[in-house]
PDB file of C-alpha atoms in Angstrom:
ATOM      1  CA  MET A   1     -28.842   9.080  11.649  1.00 58.00           C
ATOM      2  CA  ASP A   2     -27.302   9.788   7.957  1.00 70.00           C
ATOM      3  CA  GLU A   3     -29.529  10.969   5.536  1.00 86.00           C
ATOM      4  CA  MET A   4     -30.178   8.618   2.437  1.00 90.00           C
ATOM      5  CA  ARG A   5     -28.582  10.218  -1.056  1.00 92.00           C
ATOM      6  CA  VAL A   6     -32.233   9.380  -3.605  1.00 93.00           C
ATOM      7  CA  PHE A   7     -31.166   9.810  -6.854  1.00 93.00           C
ATOM      8  CA  GLU A   8     -34.068   9.923 -10.218  1.00 95.00           C
ATOM      9  CA  THR A   9     -33.940   6.801 -10.840  1.00 96.00           C
ATOM     10  CA  GLY A  10     -35.000   5.556  -7.295  1.00 92.00           C
ATOM     11  CA  ALA A  11     -31.529   4.349  -6.402  1.00 93.00           C
ATOM     12  CA  THR A  12     -30.621   5.312  -3.496  1.00 92.00           C
ATOM     13  CA  ARG A  13     -26.952   5.070  -1.788  1.00 91.00           C
ATOM     14  CA  GLY A  14     -25.757   6.268   1.228  1.00 90.00           C
ATOM     15  CA  PRO A  15     -23.919   9.577   2.353  1.00 89.00           C
ATOM     16  CA  GLU A  16     -20.375  10.689   0.315  1.00 87.00           C
ATOM     17  CA  GLU A  17     -19.591  12.745   3.746  1.00 88.00           C
ATOM     18  CA  GLY A  18     -15.952  11.119   5.009  1.00 88.00           C
ATOM     19  CA  LYS A  19     -15.605   8.845   2.005  1.00 89.00           C
ATOM     20  CA  HIS A  20     -12.047   8.172   0.769  1.00 91.00           C
ATOM     21  CA  ASP A  21     -12.407   9.376  -3.215  1.00 91.00           C
ATOM     22  CA  PRO A  22     -10.196   7.806  -5.755  1.00 91.00           C
ATOM     23  CA  GLU A  23     -11.576   9.646  -8.708  1.00 91.00           C
ATOM     24  CA  GLY A  24     -10.802  12.917  -7.254  1.00 92.00           C
ATOM     25  CA  PHE A  25      -7.212  12.295  -5.577  1.00 94.00           C
ATOM     26  CA  LEU A  26      -6.268  10.327  -8.972  1.00 95.00           C
ATOM     27  CA  SER A  27      -6.074  12.328 -12.197  1.00 96.00           C
ATOM     28  CA  PRO A  28      -6.996  10.274 -15.533  1.00 97.00           C
ATOM     29  CA  ARG A  29      -4.194  12.035 -17.565  1.00 97.00           C
ATOM     30  CA  VAL A  30      -1.064  10.798 -14.907  1.00 98.00           C
ATOM     31  CA  ILE A  31      -2.796   7.313 -15.191  1.00 97.00           C
ATOM     32  CA  VAL A  32      -2.965   7.164 -18.739  1.00 98.00           C
ATOM     33  CA  ALA A  33       1.194   8.260 -18.826  1.00 98.00           C
ATOM     34  CA  PHE A  34       1.714   5.690 -16.120  1.00 98.00           C
ATOM     35  CA  ASN A  35       0.228   3.168 -17.983  1.00 98.00           C
ATOM     36  CA  GLU A  36       1.510   3.763 -21.163  1.00 98.00           C
ATOM     37  CA  TYR A  37       4.645   4.628 -19.825  1.00 98.00           C
ATOM     38  CA  MET A  38       4.598   1.013 -17.801  1.00 98.00           C
ATOM     39  CA  HIS A  39       3.596  -1.379 -20.899  1.00 97.00           C
ATOM     40  CA  LYS A  40       6.223   0.259 -22.670  1.00 96.00           C
ATOM     41  CA  HIS A  41       8.368  -0.740 -20.587  1.00 96.00           C
ATOM     42  CA  ARG A  42       7.084  -5.157 -20.516  1.00 97.00           C
ATOM     43  CA  PHE A  43       8.777  -5.402 -23.520  1.00 96.00           C
ATOM     44  CA  GLN A  44      12.079  -6.986 -22.970  1.00 94.00           C
ATOM     45  CA  ALA A  45      15.724  -7.140 -24.538  1.00 93.00           C
ATOM     46  CA  ASP A  46      15.260 -10.174 -24.995  1.00 96.00           C
ATOM     47  CA  GLY A  47      12.050  -9.870 -26.884  1.00 94.00           C
ATOM     48  CA  GLN A  48       9.907 -11.363 -23.990  1.00 96.00           C
ATOM     49  CA  ILE A  49       6.925  -9.527 -22.410  1.00 97.00           C
ATOM     50  CA  ARG A  50       7.023 -10.254 -19.455  1.00 96.00           C
ATOM     51  CA  ASP A  51       3.931  -9.374 -16.893  1.00 97.00           C
ATOM     52  CA  SER A  52       2.278  -6.787 -16.175  1.00 96.00           C
ATOM     53  CA  ASP A  53       2.819  -7.345 -12.615  1.00 96.00           C
ATOM     54  CA  ASN A  54       5.493  -8.961 -12.690  1.00 95.00           C
ATOM     55  CA  TRP A  55       7.145  -6.144 -10.841  1.00 96.00           C
ATOM     56  CA  GLN A  56       4.845  -7.644  -7.327  1.00 95.00           C
ATOM     57  CA  LYS A  57       7.622 -10.805  -7.431  1.00 96.00           C
ATOM     58  CA  GLY A  58       9.684  -8.527  -5.475  1.00 96.00           C
ATOM     59  CA  ILE A  59      12.121  -6.218  -6.374  1.00 97.00           C
ATOM     60  CA  PRO A  60      14.565  -4.641  -3.195  1.00 98.00           C
ATOM     61  CA  LYS A  61      13.674  -0.912  -1.784  1.00 98.00           C
ATOM     62  CA  ASP A  62      17.589  -0.479  -2.967  1.00 98.00           C
ATOM     63  CA  ALA A  63      17.666  -1.403  -5.844  1.00 98.00           C
ATOM     64  CA  TYR A  64      13.953   0.872  -5.852  1.00 98.00           C
ATOM     65  CA  MET A  65      16.479   3.671  -4.140  1.00 98.00           C
ATOM     66  CA  LYS A  66      19.125   3.784  -6.426  1.00 98.00           C
ATOM     67  CA  SER A  67      16.749   3.976  -9.527  1.00 98.00           C
ATOM     68  CA  MET A  68      14.055   6.402  -8.339  1.00 98.00           C
ATOM     69  CA  TRP A  69      17.591   8.987  -7.891  1.00 98.00           C
ATOM     70  CA  ARG A  70      18.798   8.674 -11.423  1.00 98.00           C
ATOM     71  CA  HIS A  71      15.407   9.494 -12.528  1.00 98.00           C
ATOM     72  CA  PHE A  72      14.703  12.450  -9.785  1.00 98.00           C
ATOM     73  CA  LEU A  73      18.211  13.564 -11.040  1.00 98.00           C
ATOM     74  CA  ASP A  74      16.466  14.049 -14.735  1.00 98.00           C
ATOM     75  CA  ILE A  75      13.135  15.720 -13.615  1.00 98.00           C
ATOM     76  CA  TRP A  76      15.555  18.118 -11.323  1.00 98.00           C
ATOM     77  CA  LEU A  77      17.644  18.431 -14.555  1.00 98.00           C
ATOM     78  CA  HIS A  78      15.072  19.118 -16.863  1.00 98.00           C
ATOM     79  CA  HIS A  79      13.380  21.477 -14.021  1.00 98.00           C
ATOM     80  CA  ARG A  80      16.767  23.683 -13.613  1.00 97.00           C
ATOM     81  CA  TYR A  81      16.545  24.045 -17.604  1.00 96.00           C
ATOM     82  CA  GLN A  82      19.913  21.029 -18.371  1.00 97.00           C
ATOM     83  CA  GLU A  83      17.501  18.981 -20.184  1.00 96.00           C
ATOM     84  CA  HIS A  84      20.518  18.577 -22.325  1.00 97.00           C
ATOM     85  CA  LYS A  85      22.133  17.236 -19.942  1.00 98.00           C
ATOM     86  CA  ALA A  86      18.977  14.287 -18.746  1.00 98.00           C
ATOM     87  CA  GLN A  87      19.023  10.825 -19.734  1.00 97.00           C
ATOM     88  CA  GLU A  88      15.224  10.959 -21.050  1.00 97.00           C
ATOM     89  CA  PRO A  89      12.486  13.254 -21.663  1.00 98.00           C
ATOM     90  CA  LEU A  90      10.527  14.447 -18.120  1.00 98.00           C
ATOM     91  CA  VAL A  91       7.695  12.638 -18.829  1.00 98.00           C
ATOM     92  CA  GLU A  92       9.500   9.148 -19.448  1.00 98.00           C
ATOM     93  CA  ALA A  93      11.668  10.724 -16.127  1.00 98.00           C
ATOM     94  CA  LEU A  94       8.688  11.640 -13.436  1.00 98.00           C
ATOM     95  CA  THR A  95       6.395   8.306 -14.317  1.00 98.00           C
ATOM     96  CA  ALA A  96       9.662   6.198 -13.589  1.00 98.00           C
ATOM     97  CA  LEU A  97       9.511   7.871 -11.038  1.00 98.00           C
ATOM     98  CA  MET A  98       6.064   7.189 -10.190  1.00 98.00           C
ATOM     99  CA  PHE A  99       6.676   3.517 -11.095  1.00 98.00           C
ATOM    100  CA  ASN A 100       9.816   3.169  -8.219  1.00 98.00           C
ATOM    101  CA  VAL A 101       8.038   5.310  -5.264  1.00 98.00           C
ATOM    102  CA  MET A 102       5.428   2.949  -6.362  1.00 97.00           C
ATOM    103  CA  GLY A 103       7.419  -0.269  -5.740  1.00 98.00           C
ATOM    104  CA  TYR A 104       9.439   0.959  -2.692  1.00 98.00           C
ATOM    105  CA  LEU A 105       6.185   2.022  -0.883  1.00 97.00           C
ATOM    106  CA  ASP A 106       5.064  -1.267  -1.227  1.00 96.00           C
ATOM    107  CA  VAL A 107       7.476  -2.820  -0.133  1.00 97.00           C
ATOM    108  CA  VAL A 108       7.568  -0.813   3.114  1.00 96.00           C
ATOM    109  CA  LEU A 109       3.407  -1.461   3.264  1.00 95.00           C
ATOM    110  CA  LYS A 110       4.066  -5.308   2.918  1.00 95.00           C
ATOM    111  CA  GLU A 111       7.309  -5.378   5.645  1.00 95.00           C
ATOM    112  CA  GLN A 112       4.075  -3.622   7.894  1.00 94.00           C
ATOM    113  CA  ASP A 113       1.655  -5.469   7.478  1.00 91.00           C
ATOM    114  CA  THR A 114       4.112  -9.251   7.804  1.00 88.00           C
ATOM    115  CA  GLN A 115       5.080  -7.273  11.022  1.00 85.00           C
ATOM    116  CA  THR A 116       1.218  -6.925  12.115  1.00 84.00           C
ATOM    117  CA  CYS A 117       0.477 -10.227  11.048  1.00 80.00           C
ATOM    118  CA  ASP A 118       3.684 -10.976  13.346  1.00 77.00           C
ATOM    119  CA  ALA A 119       3.018  -9.292  15.862  1.00 77.00           C
ATOM    120  CA  GLY A 120      -0.754 -10.862  16.293  1.00 75.00           C
ATOM    121  CA  LEU A 121       0.118 -14.692  15.567  1.00 70.00           C
ATOM    122  CA  ILE A 122       2.691 -13.988  18.507  1.00 74.00           C
ATOM    123  CA  SER A 123      -0.362 -12.113  21.380  1.00 72.00           C
ATOM    124  CA  SER A 124      -2.415 -14.930  20.009  1.00 70.00           C
ATOM    125  CA  LEU A 125      -0.190 -17.799  20.731  1.00 71.00           C
ATOM    126  CA  ARG A 126       0.528 -16.107  24.360  1.00 72.00           C
ATOM    127  CA  SER A 127      -2.997 -15.296  25.382  1.00 69.00           C
ATOM    128  CA  SER A 128      -4.110 -19.266  24.288  1.00 65.00           C
ATOM    129  CA  GLU A 129      -4.154 -21.688  26.586  1.00 51.00           C
ATOM    130  CA  SER A 130      -1.678 -23.961  24.973  1.00 53.00           C
ATOM    131  CA  LEU A 131       1.356 -21.484  25.494  1.00 49.00           C
ATOM    132  CA  ASN A 132       3.120 -24.806  26.092  1.00 55.00           C
ATOM    133  CA  ASP A 133       2.284 -26.340  23.401  1.00 55.00           C
ATOM    134  CA  ASN A 134       3.006 -23.244  21.353  1.00 49.00           C
ATOM    135  CA  SER A 135       6.680 -22.574  22.818  1.00 47.00           C
ATOM    136  CA  ASP A 136       8.408 -23.929  20.005  1.00 50.00           C
ATOM    137  CA  ARG A 137       5.865 -21.230  17.685  1.00 46.00           C
ATOM    138  CA  LEU A 138       6.638 -18.582  18.975  1.00 44.00           C
ATOM    139  CA  GLY A 139       9.971 -18.980  19.175  1.00 46.00           C
ATOM    140  CA  GLU A 140       9.916 -18.928  15.771  1.00 44.00           C
ATOM    141  CA  TYR A 141       8.650 -15.928  15.277  1.00 42.00           C
ATOM    142  CA  GLY A 142      11.230 -13.865  17.241  1.00 44.00           C
ATOM    143  CA  GLY A 143       8.620 -14.625  20.557  1.00 43.00           C
ATOM    144  CA  GLY A 144      10.515 -16.584  22.849  1.00 42.00           C
ATOM    145  CA  GLY A 145       8.259 -19.042  24.486  1.00 37.00           C
ATOM    146  CA  VAL A 146       8.138 -19.590  28.269  1.00 36.00           C
ATOM    147  CA  ARG A 147       8.396 -22.648  29.249  1.00 31.00           C
TER     148      ARG A 147
END
């Protein structure tokens, strides 16, 4: 049995061992720079301010990829002492790359979630007693269906 942690106040918690540690994994300095970058880019050319979660409406992976390459090229130019050829300052390029990598990853994870959900639904429908009643729905989800 795991030992409980007991604090000076008398409060208790389970052990830390084996738990994820986002506070340790992330750099506050980087998160602040990223937030500043994201806020700066909320202001659109037409004067409107986009919602902070606007990107979650969906940006295609191709758009993220093209943007990642542009920003990575700027980072590489800074790294190779050719910053005069870069289109943006190093921190701007790094935070922009960070945004595009996270956006791309978000799309990939959503696709995996959808595939997992679809596979689970198909499996559930196949094993249910009402398989014949649901055969049309199975076809709709790529499961074929038995008639």
